[in-house]
XYZ file of C-alpha atoms in Angstrom:
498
model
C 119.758 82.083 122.409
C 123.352 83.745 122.443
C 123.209 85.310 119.512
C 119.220 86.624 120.495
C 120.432 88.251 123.115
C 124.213 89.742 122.060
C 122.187 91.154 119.060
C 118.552 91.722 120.524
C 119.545 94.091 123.235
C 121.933 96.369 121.471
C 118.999 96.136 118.587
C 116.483 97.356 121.685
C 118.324 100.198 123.237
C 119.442 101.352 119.395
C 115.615 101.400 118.551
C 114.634 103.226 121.943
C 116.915 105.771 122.647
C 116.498 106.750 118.367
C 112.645 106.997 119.227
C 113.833 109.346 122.221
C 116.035 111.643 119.648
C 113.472 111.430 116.896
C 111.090 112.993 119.382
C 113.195 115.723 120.579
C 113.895 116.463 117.045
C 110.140 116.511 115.622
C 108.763 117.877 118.542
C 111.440 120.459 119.499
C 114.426 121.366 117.361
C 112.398 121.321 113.741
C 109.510 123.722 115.270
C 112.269 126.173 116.750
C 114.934 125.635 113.484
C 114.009 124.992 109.834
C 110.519 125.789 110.747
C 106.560 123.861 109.862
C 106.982 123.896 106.302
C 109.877 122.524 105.556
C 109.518 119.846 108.335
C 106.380 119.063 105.995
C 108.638 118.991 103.223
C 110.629 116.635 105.001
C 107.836 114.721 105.770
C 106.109 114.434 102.373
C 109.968 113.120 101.421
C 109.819 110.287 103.957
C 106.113 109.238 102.473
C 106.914 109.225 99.005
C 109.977 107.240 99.958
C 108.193 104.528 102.119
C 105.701 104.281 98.891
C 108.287 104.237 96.316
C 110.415 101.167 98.571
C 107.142 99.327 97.893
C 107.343 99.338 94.476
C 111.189 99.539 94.099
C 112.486 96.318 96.413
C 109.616 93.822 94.491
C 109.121 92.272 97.849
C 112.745 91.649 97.758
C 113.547 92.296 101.423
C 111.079 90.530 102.639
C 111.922 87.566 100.126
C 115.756 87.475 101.222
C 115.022 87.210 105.214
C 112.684 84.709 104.706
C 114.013 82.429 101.940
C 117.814 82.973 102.426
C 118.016 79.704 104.882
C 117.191 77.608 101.341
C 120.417 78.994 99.762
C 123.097 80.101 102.765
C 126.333 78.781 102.221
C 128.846 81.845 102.387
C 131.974 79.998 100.704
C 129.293 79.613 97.820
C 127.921 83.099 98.242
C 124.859 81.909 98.815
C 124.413 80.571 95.330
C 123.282 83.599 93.599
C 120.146 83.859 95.691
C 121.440 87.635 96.872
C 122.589 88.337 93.104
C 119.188 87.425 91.669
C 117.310 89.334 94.120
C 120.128 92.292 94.085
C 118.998 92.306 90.155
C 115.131 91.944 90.744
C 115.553 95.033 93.143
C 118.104 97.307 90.538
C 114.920 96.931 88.016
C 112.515 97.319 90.730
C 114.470 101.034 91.130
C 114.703 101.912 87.470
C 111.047 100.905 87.505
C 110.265 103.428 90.495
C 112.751 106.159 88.904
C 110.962 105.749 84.928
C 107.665 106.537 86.991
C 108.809 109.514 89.027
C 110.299 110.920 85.990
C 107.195 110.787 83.754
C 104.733 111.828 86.093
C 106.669 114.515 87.655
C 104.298 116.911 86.015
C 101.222 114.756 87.729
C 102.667 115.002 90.921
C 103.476 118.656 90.976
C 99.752 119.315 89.856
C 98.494 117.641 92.494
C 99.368 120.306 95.030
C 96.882 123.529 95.319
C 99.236 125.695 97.423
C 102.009 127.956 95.153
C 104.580 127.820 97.744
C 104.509 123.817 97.988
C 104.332 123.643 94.239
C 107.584 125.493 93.954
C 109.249 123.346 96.872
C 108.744 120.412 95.159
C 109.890 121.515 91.498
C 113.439 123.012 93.073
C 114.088 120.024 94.856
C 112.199 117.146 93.123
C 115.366 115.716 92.290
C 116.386 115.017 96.101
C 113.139 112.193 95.427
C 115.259 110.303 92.769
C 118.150 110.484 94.842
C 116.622 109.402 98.250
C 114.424 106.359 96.265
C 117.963 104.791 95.128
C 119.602 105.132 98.744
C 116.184 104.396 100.259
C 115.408 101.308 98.459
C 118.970 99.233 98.567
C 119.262 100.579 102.195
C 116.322 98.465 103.057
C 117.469 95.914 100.401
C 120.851 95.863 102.685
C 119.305 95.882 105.912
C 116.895 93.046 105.149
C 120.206 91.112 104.001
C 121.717 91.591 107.557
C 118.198 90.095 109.164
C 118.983 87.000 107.101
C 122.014 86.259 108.431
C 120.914 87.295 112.184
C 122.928 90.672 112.064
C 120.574 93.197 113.197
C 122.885 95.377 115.685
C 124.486 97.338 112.907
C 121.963 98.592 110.203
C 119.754 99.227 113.539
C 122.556 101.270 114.914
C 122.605 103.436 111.274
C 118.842 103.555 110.618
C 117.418 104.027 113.817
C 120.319 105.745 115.567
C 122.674 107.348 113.204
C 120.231 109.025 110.733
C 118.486 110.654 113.833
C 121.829 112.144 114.863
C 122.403 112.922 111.897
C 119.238 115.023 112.336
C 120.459 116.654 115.319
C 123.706 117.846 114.338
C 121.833 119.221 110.827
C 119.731 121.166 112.965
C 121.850 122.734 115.199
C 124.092 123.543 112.230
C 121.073 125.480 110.515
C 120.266 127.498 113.355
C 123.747 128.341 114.032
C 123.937 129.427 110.484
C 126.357 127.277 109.548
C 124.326 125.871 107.164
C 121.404 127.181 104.767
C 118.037 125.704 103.663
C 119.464 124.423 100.200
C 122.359 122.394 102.491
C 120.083 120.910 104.912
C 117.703 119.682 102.811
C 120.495 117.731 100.554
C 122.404 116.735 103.501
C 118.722 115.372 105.059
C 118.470 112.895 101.650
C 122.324 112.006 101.483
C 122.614 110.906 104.825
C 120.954 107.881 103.512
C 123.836 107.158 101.046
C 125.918 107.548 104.633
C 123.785 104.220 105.554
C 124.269 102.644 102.642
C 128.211 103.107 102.254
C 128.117 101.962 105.680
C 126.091 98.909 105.378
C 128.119 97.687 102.210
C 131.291 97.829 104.353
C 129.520 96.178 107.103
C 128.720 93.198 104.952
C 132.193 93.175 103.071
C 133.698 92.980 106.724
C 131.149 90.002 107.146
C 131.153 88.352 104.242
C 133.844 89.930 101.802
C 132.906 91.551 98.488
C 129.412 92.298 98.832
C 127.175 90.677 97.235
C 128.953 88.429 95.432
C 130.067 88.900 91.964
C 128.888 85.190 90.952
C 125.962 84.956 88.417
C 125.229 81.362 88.813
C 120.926 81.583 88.830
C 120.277 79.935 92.120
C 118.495 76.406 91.766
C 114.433 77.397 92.157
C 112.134 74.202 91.761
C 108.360 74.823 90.723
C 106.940 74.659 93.950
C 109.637 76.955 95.290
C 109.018 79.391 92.718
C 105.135 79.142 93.405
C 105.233 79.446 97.152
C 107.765 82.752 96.733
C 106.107 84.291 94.280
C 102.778 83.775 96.488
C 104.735 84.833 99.567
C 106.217 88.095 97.684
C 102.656 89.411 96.706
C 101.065 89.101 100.069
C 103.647 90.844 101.772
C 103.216 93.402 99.360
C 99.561 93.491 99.062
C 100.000 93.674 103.591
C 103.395 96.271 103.396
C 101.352 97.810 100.766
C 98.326 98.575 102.593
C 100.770 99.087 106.167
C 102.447 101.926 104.554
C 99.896 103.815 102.983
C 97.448 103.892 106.027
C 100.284 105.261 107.765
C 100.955 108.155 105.183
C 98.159 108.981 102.972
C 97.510 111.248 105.643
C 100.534 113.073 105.143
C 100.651 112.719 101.346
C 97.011 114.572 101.220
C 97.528 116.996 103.614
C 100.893 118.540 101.837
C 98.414 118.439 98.169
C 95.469 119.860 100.051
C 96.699 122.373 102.246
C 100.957 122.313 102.121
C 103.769 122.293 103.777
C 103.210 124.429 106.658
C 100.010 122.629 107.716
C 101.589 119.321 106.900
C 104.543 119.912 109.509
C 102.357 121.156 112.650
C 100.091 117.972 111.800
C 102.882 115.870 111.528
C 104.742 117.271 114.974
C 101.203 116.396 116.646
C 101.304 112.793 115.048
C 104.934 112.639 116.979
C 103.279 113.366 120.296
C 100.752 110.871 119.855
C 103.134 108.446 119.019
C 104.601 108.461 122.702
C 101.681 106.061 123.900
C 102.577 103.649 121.386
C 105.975 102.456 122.705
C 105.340 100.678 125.474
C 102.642 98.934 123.346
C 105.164 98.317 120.795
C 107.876 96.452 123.128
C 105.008 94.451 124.323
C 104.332 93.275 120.975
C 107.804 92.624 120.234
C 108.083 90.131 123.234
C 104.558 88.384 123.051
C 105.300 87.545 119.205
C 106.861 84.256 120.494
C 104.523 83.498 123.291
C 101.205 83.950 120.700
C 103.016 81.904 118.068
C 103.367 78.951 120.396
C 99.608 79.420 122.271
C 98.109 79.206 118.672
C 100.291 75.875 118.053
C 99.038 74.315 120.942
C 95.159 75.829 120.807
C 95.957 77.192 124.121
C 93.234 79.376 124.408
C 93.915 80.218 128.140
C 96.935 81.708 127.511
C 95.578 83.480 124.391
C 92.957 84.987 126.780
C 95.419 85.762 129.146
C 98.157 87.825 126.725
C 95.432 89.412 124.887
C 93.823 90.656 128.443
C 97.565 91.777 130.119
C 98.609 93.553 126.425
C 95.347 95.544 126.585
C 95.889 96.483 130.256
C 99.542 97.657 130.157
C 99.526 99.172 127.068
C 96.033 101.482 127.884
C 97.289 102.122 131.293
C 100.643 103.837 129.748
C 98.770 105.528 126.892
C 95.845 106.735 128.963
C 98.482 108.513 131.241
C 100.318 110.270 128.394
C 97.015 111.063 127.130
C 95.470 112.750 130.353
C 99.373 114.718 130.177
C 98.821 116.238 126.264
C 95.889 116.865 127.366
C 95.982 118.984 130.088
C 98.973 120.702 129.027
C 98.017 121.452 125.234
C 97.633 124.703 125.093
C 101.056 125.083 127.009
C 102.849 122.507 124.600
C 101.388 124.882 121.340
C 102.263 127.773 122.613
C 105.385 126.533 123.171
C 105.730 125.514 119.717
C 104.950 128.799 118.356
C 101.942 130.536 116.644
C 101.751 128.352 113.685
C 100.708 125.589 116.042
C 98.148 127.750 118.204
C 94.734 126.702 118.235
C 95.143 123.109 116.935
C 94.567 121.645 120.808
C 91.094 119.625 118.800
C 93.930 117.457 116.503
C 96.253 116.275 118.809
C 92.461 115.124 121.042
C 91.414 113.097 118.158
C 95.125 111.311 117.282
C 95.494 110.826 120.754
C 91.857 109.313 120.777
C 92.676 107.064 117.990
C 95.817 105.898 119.926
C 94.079 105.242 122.692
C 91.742 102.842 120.783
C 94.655 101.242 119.292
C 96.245 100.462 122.673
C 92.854 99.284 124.286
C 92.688 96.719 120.866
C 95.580 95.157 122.743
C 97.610 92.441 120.650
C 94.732 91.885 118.161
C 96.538 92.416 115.279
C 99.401 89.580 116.308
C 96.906 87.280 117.522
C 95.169 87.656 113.991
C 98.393 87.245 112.192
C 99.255 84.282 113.842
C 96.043 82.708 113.703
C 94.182 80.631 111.611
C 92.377 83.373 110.012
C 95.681 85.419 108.865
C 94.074 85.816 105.386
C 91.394 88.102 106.904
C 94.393 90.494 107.753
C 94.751 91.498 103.979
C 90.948 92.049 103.741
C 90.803 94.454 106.424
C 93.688 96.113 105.658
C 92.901 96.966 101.917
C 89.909 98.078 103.465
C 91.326 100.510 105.719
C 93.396 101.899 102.796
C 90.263 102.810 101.034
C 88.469 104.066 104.679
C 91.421 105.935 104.994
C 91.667 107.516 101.491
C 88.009 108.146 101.633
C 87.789 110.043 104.689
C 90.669 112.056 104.274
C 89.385 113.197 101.097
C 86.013 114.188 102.638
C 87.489 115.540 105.952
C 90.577 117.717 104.970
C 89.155 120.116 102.276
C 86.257 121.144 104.979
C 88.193 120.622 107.996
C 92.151 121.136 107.413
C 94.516 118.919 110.115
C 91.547 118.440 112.162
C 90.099 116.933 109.238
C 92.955 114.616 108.923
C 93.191 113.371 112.842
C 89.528 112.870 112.690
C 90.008 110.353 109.461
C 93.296 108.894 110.720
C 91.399 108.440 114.867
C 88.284 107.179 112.611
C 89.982 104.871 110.372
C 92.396 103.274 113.064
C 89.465 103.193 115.793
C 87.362 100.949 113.081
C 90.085 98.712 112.016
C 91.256 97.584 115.410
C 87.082 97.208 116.440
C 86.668 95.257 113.318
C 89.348 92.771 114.020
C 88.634 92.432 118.020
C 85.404 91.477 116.660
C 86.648 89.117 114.052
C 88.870 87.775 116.602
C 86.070 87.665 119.173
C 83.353 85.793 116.940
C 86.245 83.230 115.621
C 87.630 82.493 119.093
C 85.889 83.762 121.686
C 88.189 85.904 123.165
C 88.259 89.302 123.692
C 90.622 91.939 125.659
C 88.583 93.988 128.077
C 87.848 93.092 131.545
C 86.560 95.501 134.568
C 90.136 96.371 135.015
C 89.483 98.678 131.686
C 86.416 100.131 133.257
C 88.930 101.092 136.150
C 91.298 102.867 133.785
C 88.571 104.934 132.003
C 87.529 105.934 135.943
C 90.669 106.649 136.658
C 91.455 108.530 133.163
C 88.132 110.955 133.874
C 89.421 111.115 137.294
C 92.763 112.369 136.298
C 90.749 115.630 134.230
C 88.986 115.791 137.448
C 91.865 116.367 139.528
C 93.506 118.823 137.196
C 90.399 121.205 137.161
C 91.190 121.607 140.917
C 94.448 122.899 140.258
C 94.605 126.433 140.810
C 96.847 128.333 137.460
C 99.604 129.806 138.336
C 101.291 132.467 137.087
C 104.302 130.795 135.543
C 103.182 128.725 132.681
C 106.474 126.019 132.937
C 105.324 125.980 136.828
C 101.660 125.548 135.939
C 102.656 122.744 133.413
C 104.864 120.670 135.606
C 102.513 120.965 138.694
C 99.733 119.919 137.142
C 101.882 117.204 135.421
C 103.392 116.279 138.668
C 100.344 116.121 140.531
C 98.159 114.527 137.889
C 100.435 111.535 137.812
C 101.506 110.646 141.171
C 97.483 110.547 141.501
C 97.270 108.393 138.520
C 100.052 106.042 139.237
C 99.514 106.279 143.235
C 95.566 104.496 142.524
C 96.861 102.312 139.315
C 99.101 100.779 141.897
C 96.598 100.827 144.964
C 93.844 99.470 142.926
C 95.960 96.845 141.618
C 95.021 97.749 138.009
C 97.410 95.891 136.481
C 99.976 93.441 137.640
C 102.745 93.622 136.074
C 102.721 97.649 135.776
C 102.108 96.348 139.901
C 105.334 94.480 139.736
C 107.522 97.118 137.883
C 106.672 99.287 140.309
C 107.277 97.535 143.233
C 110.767 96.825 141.819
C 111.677 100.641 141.379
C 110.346 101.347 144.860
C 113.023 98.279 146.025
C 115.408 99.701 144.102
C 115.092 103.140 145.738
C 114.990 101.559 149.252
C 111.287 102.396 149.905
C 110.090 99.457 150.036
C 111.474 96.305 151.459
C-alpha cells in the first residue's frame, strides 16, 4: 500500500487542483483573452487529437499497462515488450499522419462557415504536429502506469499543460504574444510533456526505451488473448471518446468556431457537478470489484444507493447555482454568450441524470455482463451522431446540449435498467425524492429574493442564501450520511460543534 499512497495522493491533488485551473481558464481567461472562436479552435484541436490517439497508439497504451507484468525485468529491458509496442505505435502514427494528409481536402470541406474554413487551412499543420506529441505522450504516460509511476506524467498532463495555459493567456492579453504564437505554443507544449516524460523514464530506467530488438517471447494464447484485449478497449475507448466529442467536432463543421467555444465554455460549467462523482468512482472501483467476487449483493445495493446520493446531492446544488445565476454568469462572459441560458439547462440536465445513474457504469464493468458495455456504448455513438445531426442545423448549441443531455440521459437509463433486470438492484431510494424537493425548493427560495441593484451583490446573495438553505435541510433531513458526516467534521473543525 506504500507505494498507493506516496503516488495516489500527489496523483489526486495533481488531478484536482488542474481541474480547478482548467476551469478558471475555460470559463474565465479564454472568454476575456483569445476570445470564442479561437477557444473553438482550440477545442476542435483537442477532439481531433483524442480521435486521432485512437487510431495512432493501436491500443498500445492500454496493452503496455496491462500486459507489462508478463515481461518486466528492467536489467533485461523488459525483453522488447516496450520496443515492439514503441514500433506498433510509430506505424500506428504514420498511419494517422498518411490519413490526415490525404483527406485534408475532406476535412476542410466539411466546414460551412468561411472563417473556420480558413482557420483550419493556415494552421492545419499544428494537427500533424500535436497527433505525434499527442500520441507517444499517452504512449509514455501509459508506460509510467505500468511500472506504478503515476505522480509525474500526472503532474505534466494534468498540471503543467494547464499552466502552461495560464501563462499563454496572460501573455496574449498583455500583448506579449500574438494569435499565430499562442496557437503554436498551445500544440508544442505537448512536445514540453513529452521531452519531459522521456527524461523522467531515462532517470528511471536509463535510455528510454531500450535500444534492444530482441521480439519479446508471445505464445499463441498470449497473442490471442492481447489481440482480443487490444480491440475491445478500442472498440470501448473508441466509442468513450467520440460520445464525448462528436459534439464538438459537429458543431465547429455546422456552425464554427465562435459557436463551438461559447458551447464548449458551457460544457466546462457543467462539468463542475461531475467531480465529486468522479472521486467517488475512483475510490469505489476496489470496493465493487471485490462485492462482485463475493456476490455480495448487499453491499452492491448499498454503494450503488450512497454513489447516487452523494453525487446528486453535490450536482443538484451546483445546478440550482448555474441556474439561478445564468444570466449573470453570460453576461459576464460577454455578448457572444448572451441568450444561451436554455444550453447550459439542458447539459446541466444531462449531468444531473448522469449523477442520479450513480456507479452504474462500474458496477456494469465489473460485472458479469461487461460485454453489454460495448453494446450500449456503440449505440450511444450512433444516438449521439444521429441527434446531433438532426438537432444542430435547426437548433445551433441548443441543438447540441439537447442531443448530448438526450443521449447521456438514455445511456445511463438503459444500463440502470440492464443492471436492474440482471441483478435486482437499483440506485434510488426516497432519499432522491428528498433531493428533487429540496432542488425545487431551492428555485423556490430564490424567487423570494428581492434583485438588487448590484448584479455581483445580487449573484452572491442569492448564491449565499440559496445554499446555506440547501445544505442547512440536506444536513437536517439527514439526506445523506456521509455528506452528514463531512459536515459534521468541518463544523468540529471550526469549533461549532463539539
Amino acid at each position: 500500500m506504500g507505494i498507493v499512497k506516496k503516488q495516489g495522493i500527489p496523483t489526486a491533488i495533481f488531478t484536482y487542483v488542474g481541474v480547478v485551473i482548467a476551469f478558471v481558464n475555460g470559463a474565465i481567461l479564454f472568454p476575456k483573452t483569445v476570445g470564442a472562436s479561437i477557444f473553438g479552435f482550440t477545442q476542435w484541436v483537442m477532439a481531433v487529437l483524442a480521435i486521432s490517439t485512437l487510431f495512432g497508439d493501436f491500443s498500445t497504451s492500454k496493452l503496455i499497462v496491462k500486459y507489462l507484468p508478463y515481461f518486466r525485468e528492467s536489467k533485461k529491458r523488459h525483453n522488447g515488450f516496450v520496443i515492439m509496442l514503441l514500433v506498433l505505435t510509430t506505424l500506428g502514427v504514420i498511419v494517422t499522419l498518411l490519413l490526415g494528409y490525404f483527406f485534408k481536402a475532406n476535412v476542410i470541406t466539411w466546414f460551412s462557415n468561411d472563417e473556420s474554413v480558413e482557420v483550419v487551412r493556415s494552421n492545419y499543420r499544428l494537427v500533424f504536429i500535436g497527433i505525434v506529441f499527442f500520441v507517444y505522450n499517452t504512449f509514455l504516460t501509459a508506460y509510467c502506469k505500468a511500472l506504478f509511476r503515476t505522480r509525474v506524467p500526472t503532474f505534466f498532463n494534468e498540471l503543467f499543460g494547464k499552466l502552461f495555459n495560464t501563462i499563454l493567456l496572460i501573455s496574449f492579453f498583455f500583448g506579449l504574444i500574438g494569435i499565430n504564437q499562442f496557437l503554436w505554443a498551445y500544440v508544442l507544449k505537448f512536445g514540453l510533456q513529452l521531452i519531459s516524460l522521456l527524461f523522467y523514464i531515462k532517470w528511471l530506467e536509463g535510455p528510454f526505451p531500450s535500444l534492444t530488438f530482441e521480439i519479446p517471447k508471445l505464445g499463441k494464447r498470449l497473442k490471442k488473448e492481447m489481440a482480443q484485449f487490444g480491440g475491445t478497449v478500442f472498440l470501448s475507448g473508441s466509442s468513450s471518446v467520440l460520445t464525448n466529442k462528436i459534439d464538438i467536432l459537429m458543431i465547429s463543421s455546422f456552425i464554427g468556431f465562435e459557436q463551438t467555444g461559447v458551447y464548449a465554455i458551457l460544457l466546462y460549467m457543467t462539468i463542475t457537478m461531475t467531480i465529486p462523482y468522479k472521486s467517488l468512482i475512483s475510490i469505489m472501483a476496489p470496493l465493487v470489484s471485490d462485492a462482485w467476487k463475493f456476490r455480495d449483493m448487499s453491499t452492491l445495493k448499498n454503494l450503488y444507493v450512497k454513489s447516487s446520493l452523494n453525487a446528486s446531492a453535490i450536482s443538484f446544488l451546483i445546478f440550482l447555482l448555474l441556474a439561478i445565476n445564468s444570466t449573470f454568469i453570460l453576461n459576464f462572459l460577454g455578448p457572444a454568450y448572451v441568450g444561451y441560458d436554455w444550453v447550459l439547462y439542458y447539459l446541466c440536465a444531462g449531468t444531473m441524470v448522469y449523477c442520479l445513474c450513480g456507479s452504474n457504469g462500474l458496477i456494469l464493468n465489473y460485472s458479469p455482463y461487461f460485454k453489454y458495455d460495448i453494446i450500449i456504448k456503440l449505440s450511444l455513438v450512433a444516438l449521439t451522431i444521429g441527434t446531433n445531426y438532426l438537432l444542430i442545423p435547426k437548433y445551433g448549441i441548443k441543438g447540441a446540449a439537447m442531443a448530448t443531455a438526450l443521449s447521456v440521459s438514455l445511456n445511463n437509463l438503459l444500463i440502470s435498467v440492464l443492471i436492474y433486470f440482471k441483478s435486482g438492484i437499483q440506485p434510488l431510494t426516497y432519499r432522491t425524492l428528498g433531493l428533487f424537493a429540496l432542488f425545487g425548493l431551492g428555485f423556490l427560495v430564490n424567487y423570494f429574493i428581492p434583485n438588487m441593484s448590484n448584479a455581483w451583490v445580487n449573484a452572491i446573495v442569492r448564491s449565499a442564501v440559496v445554499s446555506v438553505v440547501f445544505i442547512g435541510i440536506l444536513y437536517k433531513a439527514n439526506l445523506s450520511s456521509d455528506i452528514n458526516e463531512m459536515i459534521e467534521k468541518g463544523l468540529i473543525r471550526m469549533r461549532l460543534k463539539k
